């Protein structure tokens, strides 16, 4: 029996041999990249995927639900998709928790990663986000997960102009079941130890961080990370929150495409 892999879609370019792989965050799906797809397809081969339990990968029960959820295992899900499509290296674009998976792939299998574009990057949980994780962990077995998810989405993206991002993530999160949500939530408990390791260790792979100026939970830690790492640069976007690829797709695409083009020279 062949190994089951994540649901994914590829878009082949007529001449380019360069691949760009998009990785969404927890509770999202590949649908969140709808404002990047047209621009990227013009330049590169594109691979979109749905992480285990998300989007159209939510019915891949046996091989994924029974497997232990760790950042290494979920990262290897993505590597399996690359191998399935004979992609030996690619530029990776991620948002939110997807940025941790990309950074982890660069750690466990760096040969696959040409560069990283990390939007709304999670590099450390601050006091506010740690409190959220603690409360969520306490009540995750008692409250419907969508109550918790809506609360988290509102606290992370509180402004009126963040509404579209909130609604998009809540809509996609409804595809998760309670057990799946709990498994992904447990992953959040491992973020700080993993990211502390990444903070201490510089990496040779170029990284572009794209952050909204209003990403009050994660912008500060990213600034600290960029100061320490010589191959990292930061672009901030005014009047923009956590999900910067949805809120300001024009600038997200402009910055990320320019960065990838620079790496291909």
PDB file of C-alpha atoms in Angstrom:
ATOM      1  CA  UNK A   1       0.000   0.000   0.000  1.00  0.00           C
ATOM      2  CA  UNK A   2       1.453   3.351  -1.034  1.00  0.00           C
ATOM      3  CA  UNK A   3       2.035   6.028   1.572  1.00  0.00           C
ATOM      4  CA  UNK A   4      -0.748   8.543   1.952  1.00  0.00           C
ATOM      5  CA  UNK A   5       0.334  12.148   1.514  1.00  0.00           C
ATOM      6  CA  UNK A   6      -1.211  15.526   2.181  1.00  0.00           C
ATOM      7  CA  UNK A   7      -3.707  17.004  -0.249  1.00  0.00           C
ATOM      8  CA  UNK A   8      -1.864  19.409  -2.515  1.00  0.00           C
ATOM      9  CA  UNK A   9      -2.129  21.245  -5.819  1.00  0.00           C
ATOM     10  CA  UNK A  10       0.669  22.111  -8.219  1.00  0.00           C
ATOM     11  CA  UNK A  11       0.767  24.816 -10.871  1.00  0.00           C
ATOM     12  CA  UNK A  12       3.475  24.249 -13.469  1.00  0.00           C
ATOM     13  CA  UNK A  13       5.219  27.163 -15.183  1.00  0.00           C
ATOM     14  CA  UNK A  14       6.045  26.854 -18.879  1.00  0.00           C
ATOM     15  CA  UNK A  15       9.716  27.809 -18.551  1.00  0.00           C
ATOM     16  CA  UNK A  16      10.741  28.316 -14.933  1.00  0.00           C
ATOM     17  CA  UNK A  17      12.377  25.465 -13.044  1.00  0.00           C
ATOM     18  CA  UNK A  18      12.024  27.250  -9.688  1.00  0.00           C
ATOM     19  CA  UNK A  19       9.447  26.050  -7.164  1.00  0.00           C
ATOM     20  CA  UNK A  20       7.659  28.036  -4.470  1.00  0.00           C
ATOM     21  CA  UNK A  21       5.893  26.097  -1.708  1.00  0.00           C
ATOM     22  CA  UNK A  22       3.203  27.775   0.419  1.00  0.00           C
ATOM     23  CA  UNK A  23       2.532  26.616   3.998  1.00  0.00           C
ATOM     24  CA  UNK A  24      -0.521  27.888   5.880  1.00  0.00           C
ATOM     25  CA  UNK A  25      -0.970  28.131   9.656  1.00  0.00           C
ATOM     26  CA  UNK A  26      -2.985  26.216  12.244  1.00  0.00           C
ATOM     27  CA  UNK A  27      -6.693  26.406  11.524  1.00  0.00           C
ATOM     28  CA  UNK A  28      -6.181  27.648   7.966  1.00  0.00           C
ATOM     29  CA  UNK A  29      -5.817  25.916   4.614  1.00  0.00           C
ATOM     30  CA  UNK A  30      -4.220  26.508   1.237  1.00  0.00           C
ATOM     31  CA  UNK A  31      -7.215  28.753   0.466  1.00  0.00           C
ATOM     32  CA  UNK A  32      -5.565  31.611   2.385  1.00  0.00           C
ATOM     33  CA  UNK A  33      -3.072  32.053  -0.472  1.00  0.00           C
ATOM     34  CA  UNK A  34      -5.708  33.047  -3.037  1.00  0.00           C
ATOM     35  CA  UNK A  35      -4.260  36.577  -3.260  1.00  0.00           C
ATOM     36  CA  UNK A  36      -0.745  35.284  -3.915  1.00  0.00           C
ATOM     37  CA  UNK A  37      -1.465  32.567  -6.450  1.00  0.00           C
ATOM     38  CA  UNK A  38      -1.985  34.680  -9.584  1.00  0.00           C
ATOM     39  CA  UNK A  39       1.163  36.752  -9.062  1.00  0.00           C
ATOM     40  CA  UNK A  40       3.344  33.762  -8.240  1.00  0.00           C
ATOM     41  CA  UNK A  41       2.096  31.559 -11.079  1.00  0.00           C
ATOM     42  CA  UNK A  42       3.364  34.162 -13.547  1.00  0.00           C
ATOM     43  CA  UNK A  43       6.937  33.686 -12.327  1.00  0.00           C
ATOM     44  CA  UNK A  44       7.341  30.228 -10.773  1.00  0.00           C
ATOM     45  CA  UNK A  45       6.078  26.712 -10.330  1.00  0.00           C
ATOM     46  CA  UNK A  46       3.772  26.750  -7.298  1.00  0.00           C
ATOM     47  CA  UNK A  47       2.810  24.084  -4.779  1.00  0.00           C
ATOM     48  CA  UNK A  48      -0.076  24.605  -2.350  1.00  0.00           C
ATOM     49  CA  UNK A  49      -0.825  22.068   0.374  1.00  0.00           C
ATOM     50  CA  UNK A  50      -3.242  21.470   3.234  1.00  0.00           C
ATOM     51  CA  UNK A  51      -1.614  20.409   6.499  1.00  0.00           C
ATOM     52  CA  UNK A  52      -2.844  17.272   8.243  1.00  0.00           C
ATOM     53  CA  UNK A  53      -6.396  17.690   9.517  1.00  0.00           C
ATOM     54  CA  UNK A  54      -6.844  20.942   7.566  1.00  0.00           C
ATOM     55  CA  UNK A  55      -8.692  21.775   4.361  1.00  0.00           C
ATOM     56  CA  UNK A  56      -8.905  18.772   2.044  1.00  0.00           C
ATOM     57  CA  UNK A  57      -6.367  16.840   4.124  1.00  0.00           C
ATOM     58  CA  UNK A  58      -8.965  16.467   6.881  1.00  0.00           C
ATOM     59  CA  UNK A  59     -10.068  13.080   5.535  1.00  0.00           C
ATOM     60  CA  UNK A  60      -6.606  11.510   5.522  1.00  0.00           C
ATOM     61  CA  UNK A  61      -7.401   9.717   8.725  1.00  0.00           C
ATOM     62  CA  UNK A  62      -5.283   6.635   9.229  1.00  0.00           C
ATOM     63  CA  UNK A  63      -1.770   7.785   8.424  1.00  0.00           C
ATOM     64  CA  UNK A  64      -2.078  11.194  10.050  1.00  0.00           C
ATOM     65  CA  UNK A  65      -4.549  11.141  12.930  1.00  0.00           C
ATOM     66  CA  UNK A  66      -2.953   8.024  14.400  1.00  0.00           C
ATOM     67  CA  UNK A  67       0.507   9.527  14.072  1.00  0.00           C
ATOM     68  CA  UNK A  68       2.055  11.574  16.875  1.00  0.00           C
ATOM     69  CA  UNK A  69       1.770  15.301  16.344  1.00  0.00           C
ATOM     70  CA  UNK A  70       5.156  16.951  16.656  1.00  0.00           C
ATOM     71  CA  UNK A  71       6.818  19.705  14.665  1.00  0.00           C
ATOM     72  CA  UNK A  72       9.179  17.130  13.165  1.00  0.00           C
ATOM     73  CA  UNK A  73       6.380  14.787  12.073  1.00  0.00           C
ATOM     74  CA  UNK A  74       4.251  17.572  10.600  1.00  0.00           C
ATOM     75  CA  UNK A  75       7.324  18.969   8.830  1.00  0.00           C
ATOM     76  CA  UNK A  76       8.037  15.543   7.351  1.00  0.00           C
ATOM     77  CA  UNK A  77       4.487  15.476   5.967  1.00  0.00           C
ATOM     78  CA  UNK A  78       5.526  18.453   3.819  1.00  0.00           C
ATOM     79  CA  UNK A  79       8.821  16.838   2.794  1.00  0.00           C
ATOM     80  CA  UNK A  80       6.863  13.762   1.643  1.00  0.00           C
ATOM     81  CA  UNK A  81       4.832  16.006  -0.673  1.00  0.00           C
ATOM     82  CA  UNK A  82       8.040  17.467  -2.116  1.00  0.00           C
ATOM     83  CA  UNK A  83       9.471  13.992  -2.725  1.00  0.00           C
ATOM     84  CA  UNK A  84       6.207  12.855  -4.301  1.00  0.00           C
ATOM     85  CA  UNK A  85       6.503  15.714  -6.815  1.00  0.00           C
ATOM     86  CA  UNK A  86      10.264  15.303  -7.357  1.00  0.00           C
ATOM     87  CA  UNK A  87      10.951  18.756  -5.911  1.00  0.00           C
ATOM     88  CA  UNK A  88      14.524  18.763  -4.641  1.00  0.00           C
ATOM     89  CA  UNK A  89      14.599  22.393  -3.496  1.00  0.00           C
ATOM     90  CA  UNK A  90      12.179  25.304  -3.276  1.00  0.00           C
ATOM     91  CA  UNK A  91      11.553  28.734  -1.874  1.00  0.00           C
ATOM     92  CA  UNK A  92       9.085  28.499   1.014  1.00  0.00           C
ATOM     93  CA  UNK A  93       6.413  31.046   1.890  1.00  0.00           C
ATOM     94  CA  UNK A  94       4.560  30.641   5.186  1.00  0.00           C
ATOM     95  CA  UNK A  95       2.156  32.419   7.493  1.00  0.00           C
ATOM     96  CA  UNK A  96       1.733  32.224  11.269  1.00  0.00           C
ATOM     97  CA  UNK A  97       2.370  28.704  12.630  1.00  0.00           C
ATOM     98  CA  UNK A  98       3.363  27.603   9.121  1.00  0.00           C
ATOM     99  CA  UNK A  99       6.510  29.699   9.528  1.00  0.00           C
ATOM    100  CA  UNK A 100       7.667  27.400  12.346  1.00  0.00           C
ATOM    101  CA  UNK A 101       7.229  24.367  10.113  1.00  0.00           C
ATOM    102  CA  UNK A 102       9.297  25.985   7.366  1.00  0.00           C
ATOM    103  CA  UNK A 103      12.050  26.932   9.804  1.00  0.00           C
ATOM    104  CA  UNK A 104      11.975  23.375  11.133  1.00  0.00           C
ATOM    105  CA  UNK A 105      12.326  21.904   7.626  1.00  0.00           C
ATOM    106  CA  UNK A 106      15.366  24.137   7.196  1.00  0.00           C
ATOM    107  CA  UNK A 107      16.746  22.502  10.343  1.00  0.00           C
ATOM    108  CA  UNK A 108      16.014  18.838   9.658  1.00  0.00           C
ATOM    109  CA  UNK A 109      16.351  18.860   5.837  1.00  0.00           C
ATOM    110  CA  UNK A 110      18.057  22.116   4.762  1.00  0.00           C
ATOM    111  CA  UNK A 111      18.763  20.842   1.243  1.00  0.00           C
ATOM    112  CA  UNK A 112      15.089  21.404   0.379  1.00  0.00           C
ATOM    113  CA  UNK A 113      15.042  25.085   1.362  1.00  0.00           C
ATOM    114  CA  UNK A 114      16.459  27.743  -0.982  1.00  0.00           C
ATOM    115  CA  UNK A 115      15.000  30.640   0.998  1.00  0.00           C
ATOM    116  CA  UNK A 116      12.197  31.426   3.433  1.00  0.00           C
ATOM    117  CA  UNK A 117       9.528  34.125   3.410  1.00  0.00           C
ATOM    118  CA  UNK A 118       7.928  34.118   6.848  1.00  0.00           C
ATOM    119  CA  UNK A 119       4.774  36.227   7.147  1.00  0.00           C
ATOM    120  CA  UNK A 120       3.186  36.914  10.525  1.00  0.00           C
ATOM    121  CA  UNK A 121       6.055  34.831  11.854  1.00  0.00           C
ATOM    122  CA  UNK A 122       5.834  33.122  15.217  1.00  0.00           C
ATOM    123  CA  UNK A 123       9.293  33.195  16.789  1.00  0.00           C
ATOM    124  CA  UNK A 124       8.281  33.275  20.447  1.00  0.00           C
ATOM    125  CA  UNK A 125       5.148  33.515  22.590  1.00  0.00           C
ATOM    126  CA  UNK A 126       5.076  36.628  24.756  1.00  0.00           C
ATOM    127  CA  UNK A 127       3.195  36.941  28.073  1.00  0.00           C
ATOM    128  CA  UNK A 128      -0.133  37.560  26.362  1.00  0.00           C
ATOM    129  CA  UNK A 129       0.139  34.641  23.955  1.00  0.00           C
ATOM    130  CA  UNK A 130       1.463  32.349  26.697  1.00  0.00           C
ATOM    131  CA  UNK A 131      -1.593  33.229  28.782  1.00  0.00           C
ATOM    132  CA  UNK A 132      -3.846  32.397  25.840  1.00  0.00           C
ATOM    133  CA  UNK A 133      -2.147  29.038  25.345  1.00  0.00           C
ATOM    134  CA  UNK A 134      -2.428  28.271  29.074  1.00  0.00           C
ATOM    135  CA  UNK A 135      -6.148  29.109  29.163  1.00  0.00           C
ATOM    136  CA  UNK A 136      -6.782  27.178  25.981  1.00  0.00           C
ATOM    137  CA  UNK A 137      -4.931  24.154  27.320  1.00  0.00           C
ATOM    138  CA  UNK A 138      -6.959  24.307  30.528  1.00  0.00           C
ATOM    139  CA  UNK A 139     -10.359  24.465  28.833  1.00  0.00           C
ATOM    140  CA  UNK A 140      -9.757  22.613  25.552  1.00  0.00           C
ATOM    141  CA  UNK A 141     -11.606  19.482  26.702  1.00  0.00           C
ATOM    142  CA  UNK A 142     -14.602  21.404  28.075  1.00  0.00           C
ATOM    143  CA  UNK A 143     -15.342  24.213  25.640  1.00  0.00           C
ATOM    144  CA  UNK A 144     -16.212  23.849  21.945  1.00  0.00           C
ATOM    145  CA  UNK A 145     -12.983  24.501  20.068  1.00  0.00           C
ATOM    146  CA  UNK A 146     -14.606  27.156  17.868  1.00  0.00           C
ATOM    147  CA  UNK A 147     -15.301  29.276  20.957  1.00  0.00           C
ATOM    148  CA  UNK A 148     -11.622  29.176  21.779  1.00  0.00           C
ATOM    149  CA  UNK A 149     -10.583  29.754  18.185  1.00  0.00           C
ATOM    150  CA  UNK A 150     -12.846  32.790  17.780  1.00  0.00           C
ATOM    151  CA  UNK A 151     -11.476  34.221  21.022  1.00  0.00           C
ATOM    152  CA  UNK A 152      -7.868  33.712  19.911  1.00  0.00           C
ATOM    153  CA  UNK A 153      -8.584  35.169  16.480  1.00  0.00           C
ATOM    154  CA  UNK A 154     -10.129  38.286  18.014  1.00  0.00           C
ATOM    155  CA  UNK A 155      -7.283  38.826  20.481  1.00  0.00           C
ATOM    156  CA  UNK A 156      -4.641  38.331  17.756  1.00  0.00           C
ATOM    157  CA  UNK A 157      -6.509  40.425  15.157  1.00  0.00           C
ATOM    158  CA  UNK A 158      -8.640  42.921  17.114  1.00  0.00           C
ATOM    159  CA  UNK A 159      -8.989  45.881  14.757  1.00  0.00           C
ATOM    160  CA  UNK A 160     -11.807  46.524  12.310  1.00  0.00           C
ATOM    161  CA  UNK A 161      -9.450  46.217   9.338  1.00  0.00           C
ATOM    162  CA  UNK A 162      -8.423  42.746  10.596  1.00  0.00           C
ATOM    163  CA  UNK A 163     -12.006  41.500  10.262  1.00  0.00           C
ATOM    164  CA  UNK A 164     -11.517  39.773   6.897  1.00  0.00           C
ATOM    165  CA  UNK A 165      -8.540  37.815   8.256  1.00  0.00           C
ATOM    166  CA  UNK A 166     -10.495  36.798  11.370  1.00  0.00           C
ATOM    167  CA  UNK A 167     -13.475  35.608   9.363  1.00  0.00           C
ATOM    168  CA  UNK A 168     -11.305  33.728   6.873  1.00  0.00           C
ATOM    169  CA  UNK A 169      -9.469  31.808   9.584  1.00  0.00           C
ATOM    170  CA  UNK A 170     -12.642  31.073  11.540  1.00  0.00           C
ATOM    171  CA  UNK A 171     -14.302  29.761   8.368  1.00  0.00           C
ATOM    172  CA  UNK A 172     -11.368  27.478   7.574  1.00  0.00           C
ATOM    173  CA  UNK A 173     -11.059  26.332  11.195  1.00  0.00           C
ATOM    174  CA  UNK A 174     -14.622  25.021  11.137  1.00  0.00           C
ATOM    175  CA  UNK A 175     -13.342  22.121   9.044  1.00  0.00           C
ATOM    176  CA  UNK A 176     -11.317  20.889  12.006  1.00  0.00           C
ATOM    177  CA  UNK A 177     -12.857  18.483  14.478  1.00  0.00           C
ATOM    178  CA  UNK A 178     -12.442  18.918  18.253  1.00  0.00           C
ATOM    179  CA  UNK A 179      -9.858  16.109  18.532  1.00  0.00           C
ATOM    180  CA  UNK A 180      -7.821  17.577  15.679  1.00  0.00           C
ATOM    181  CA  UNK A 181      -7.887  21.021  17.264  1.00  0.00           C
ATOM    182  CA  UNK A 182      -6.611  19.598  20.550  1.00  0.00           C
ATOM    183  CA  UNK A 183      -3.709  17.857  18.803  1.00  0.00           C
ATOM    184  CA  UNK A 184      -2.656  21.059  17.071  1.00  0.00           C
ATOM    185  CA  UNK A 185      -3.139  23.022  20.264  1.00  0.00           C
ATOM    186  CA  UNK A 186      -0.736  20.721  22.077  1.00  0.00           C
ATOM    187  CA  UNK A 187       1.863  21.597  19.444  1.00  0.00           C
ATOM    188  CA  UNK A 188       1.662  25.211  20.607  1.00  0.00           C
ATOM    189  CA  UNK A 189       3.042  24.125  23.972  1.00  0.00           C
ATOM    190  CA  UNK A 190       6.316  23.224  22.208  1.00  0.00           C
ATOM    191  CA  UNK A 191       6.782  26.554  20.434  1.00  0.00           C
ATOM    192  CA  UNK A 192       8.952  28.412  22.945  1.00  0.00           C
ATOM    193  CA  UNK A 193      11.572  25.682  23.555  1.00  0.00           C
ATOM    194  CA  UNK A 194      11.905  25.058  19.806  1.00  0.00           C
ATOM    195  CA  UNK A 195      12.093  28.732  18.916  1.00  0.00           C
ATOM    196  CA  UNK A 196      14.611  29.416  21.680  1.00  0.00           C
ATOM    197  CA  UNK A 197      16.839  26.841  19.984  1.00  0.00           C
ATOM    198  CA  UNK A 198      16.319  28.524  16.608  1.00  0.00           C
ATOM    199  CA  UNK A 199      17.054  31.927  18.152  1.00  0.00           C
ATOM    200  CA  UNK A 200      20.418  30.738  19.434  1.00  0.00           C
ATOM    201  CA  UNK A 201      21.361  29.114  16.135  1.00  0.00           C
ATOM    202  CA  UNK A 202      21.911  31.219  13.030  1.00  0.00           C
ATOM    203  CA  UNK A 203      21.328  29.582   9.649  1.00  0.00           C
ATOM    204  CA  UNK A 204      22.879  30.147   6.220  1.00  0.00           C
ATOM    205  CA  UNK A 205      19.545  30.123   4.380  1.00  0.00           C
ATOM    206  CA  UNK A 206      18.206  33.628   3.539  1.00  0.00           C
ATOM    207  CA  UNK A 207      15.073  34.627   5.461  1.00  0.00           C
ATOM    208  CA  UNK A 208      12.648  37.476   4.825  1.00  0.00           C
ATOM    209  CA  UNK A 209      10.233  38.267   7.641  1.00  0.00           C
ATOM    210  CA  UNK A 210       7.104  40.189   6.591  1.00  0.00           C
ATOM    211  CA  UNK A 211       5.171  41.517   9.572  1.00  0.00           C
ATOM    212  CA  UNK A 212       2.227  43.837  10.055  1.00  0.00           C
ATOM    213  CA  UNK A 213       2.971  46.850  12.262  1.00  0.00           C
ATOM    214  CA  UNK A 214      -0.186  45.945  14.193  1.00  0.00           C
ATOM    215  CA  UNK A 215       0.912  42.342  14.860  1.00  0.00           C
ATOM    216  CA  UNK A 216       1.190  43.172  18.557  1.00  0.00           C
ATOM    217  CA  UNK A 217       1.802  39.596  19.704  1.00  0.00           C
ATOM    218  CA  UNK A 218       4.645  38.580  17.391  1.00  0.00           C
ATOM    219  CA  UNK A 219       6.389  41.633  15.880  1.00  0.00           C
ATOM    220  CA  UNK A 220       8.594  42.320  18.920  1.00  0.00           C
ATOM    221  CA  UNK A 221      10.106  38.815  19.098  1.00  0.00           C
ATOM    222  CA  UNK A 222      10.756  38.869  15.326  1.00  0.00           C
ATOM    223  CA  UNK A 223      12.708  42.123  15.664  1.00  0.00           C
ATOM    224  CA  UNK A 224      14.863  40.441  18.318  1.00  0.00           C
ATOM    225  CA  UNK A 225      15.451  37.450  16.046  1.00  0.00           C
ATOM    226  CA  UNK A 226      16.483  39.577  13.052  1.00  0.00           C
ATOM    227  CA  UNK A 227      19.024  41.490  15.151  1.00  0.00           C
ATOM    228  CA  UNK A 228      20.783  38.230  15.983  1.00  0.00           C
ATOM    229  CA  UNK A 229      20.840  36.574  12.565  1.00  0.00           C
ATOM    230  CA  UNK A 230      22.939  37.922   9.679  1.00  0.00           C
ATOM    231  CA  UNK A 231      20.891  36.271   6.896  1.00  0.00           C
ATOM    232  CA  UNK A 232      17.550  37.637   8.100  1.00  0.00           C
ATOM    233  CA  UNK A 233      15.801  40.830   7.011  1.00  0.00           C
ATOM    234  CA  UNK A 234      12.503  42.346   8.131  1.00  0.00           C
ATOM    235  CA  UNK A 235       9.853  44.208   6.146  1.00  0.00           C
ATOM    236  CA  UNK A 236       7.020  45.768   8.148  1.00  0.00           C
ATOM    237  CA  UNK A 237       3.687  46.828   6.668  1.00  0.00           C
ATOM    238  CA  UNK A 238       1.731  49.783   8.054  1.00  0.00           C
ATOM    239  CA  UNK A 239      -1.959  49.445   8.959  1.00  0.00           C
ATOM    240  CA  UNK A 240      -1.682  45.666   8.925  1.00  0.00           C
ATOM    241  CA  UNK A 241      -2.071  42.915  11.500  1.00  0.00           C
ATOM    242  CA  UNK A 242      -1.033  39.286  11.810  1.00  0.00           C
ATOM    243  CA  UNK A 243      -2.285  37.820   8.528  1.00  0.00           C
ATOM    244  CA  UNK A 244      -0.389  40.210   6.299  1.00  0.00           C
ATOM    245  CA  UNK A 245      -0.772  38.181   3.084  1.00  0.00           C
ATOM    246  CA  UNK A 246      -4.556  38.639   3.290  1.00  0.00           C
ATOM    247  CA  UNK A 247      -4.725  42.181   4.657  1.00  0.00           C
ATOM    248  CA  UNK A 248      -2.069  43.726   2.396  1.00  0.00           C
ATOM    249  CA  UNK A 249      -1.506  41.250  -0.450  1.00  0.00           C
ATOM    250  CA  UNK A 250      -0.120  43.976  -2.721  1.00  0.00           C
ATOM    251  CA  UNK A 251       2.830  44.718  -0.450  1.00  0.00           C
ATOM    252  CA  UNK A 252       3.225  41.119   0.685  1.00  0.00           C
ATOM    253  CA  UNK A 253       3.556  39.993  -2.939  1.00  0.00           C
ATOM    254  CA  UNK A 254       5.836  42.889  -3.852  1.00  0.00           C
ATOM    255  CA  UNK A 255       8.268  42.263  -0.980  1.00  0.00           C
ATOM    256  CA  UNK A 256       8.259  38.472  -1.218  1.00  0.00           C
ATOM    257  CA  UNK A 257       8.609  38.239  -5.004  1.00  0.00           C
ATOM    258  CA  UNK A 258      11.466  40.762  -4.984  1.00  0.00           C
ATOM    259  CA  UNK A 259      13.220  38.769  -2.268  1.00  0.00           C
ATOM    260  CA  UNK A 260      12.895  35.444  -4.123  1.00  0.00           C
ATOM    261  CA  UNK A 261      14.033  37.034  -7.397  1.00  0.00           C
ATOM    262  CA  UNK A 262      17.109  38.319  -5.580  1.00  0.00           C
ATOM    263  CA  UNK A 263      17.965  34.805  -4.405  1.00  0.00           C
ATOM    264  CA  UNK A 264      17.697  33.470  -7.965  1.00  0.00           C
ATOM    265  CA  UNK A 265      20.313  35.859  -9.393  1.00  0.00           C
TER     266      UNK A 265
END
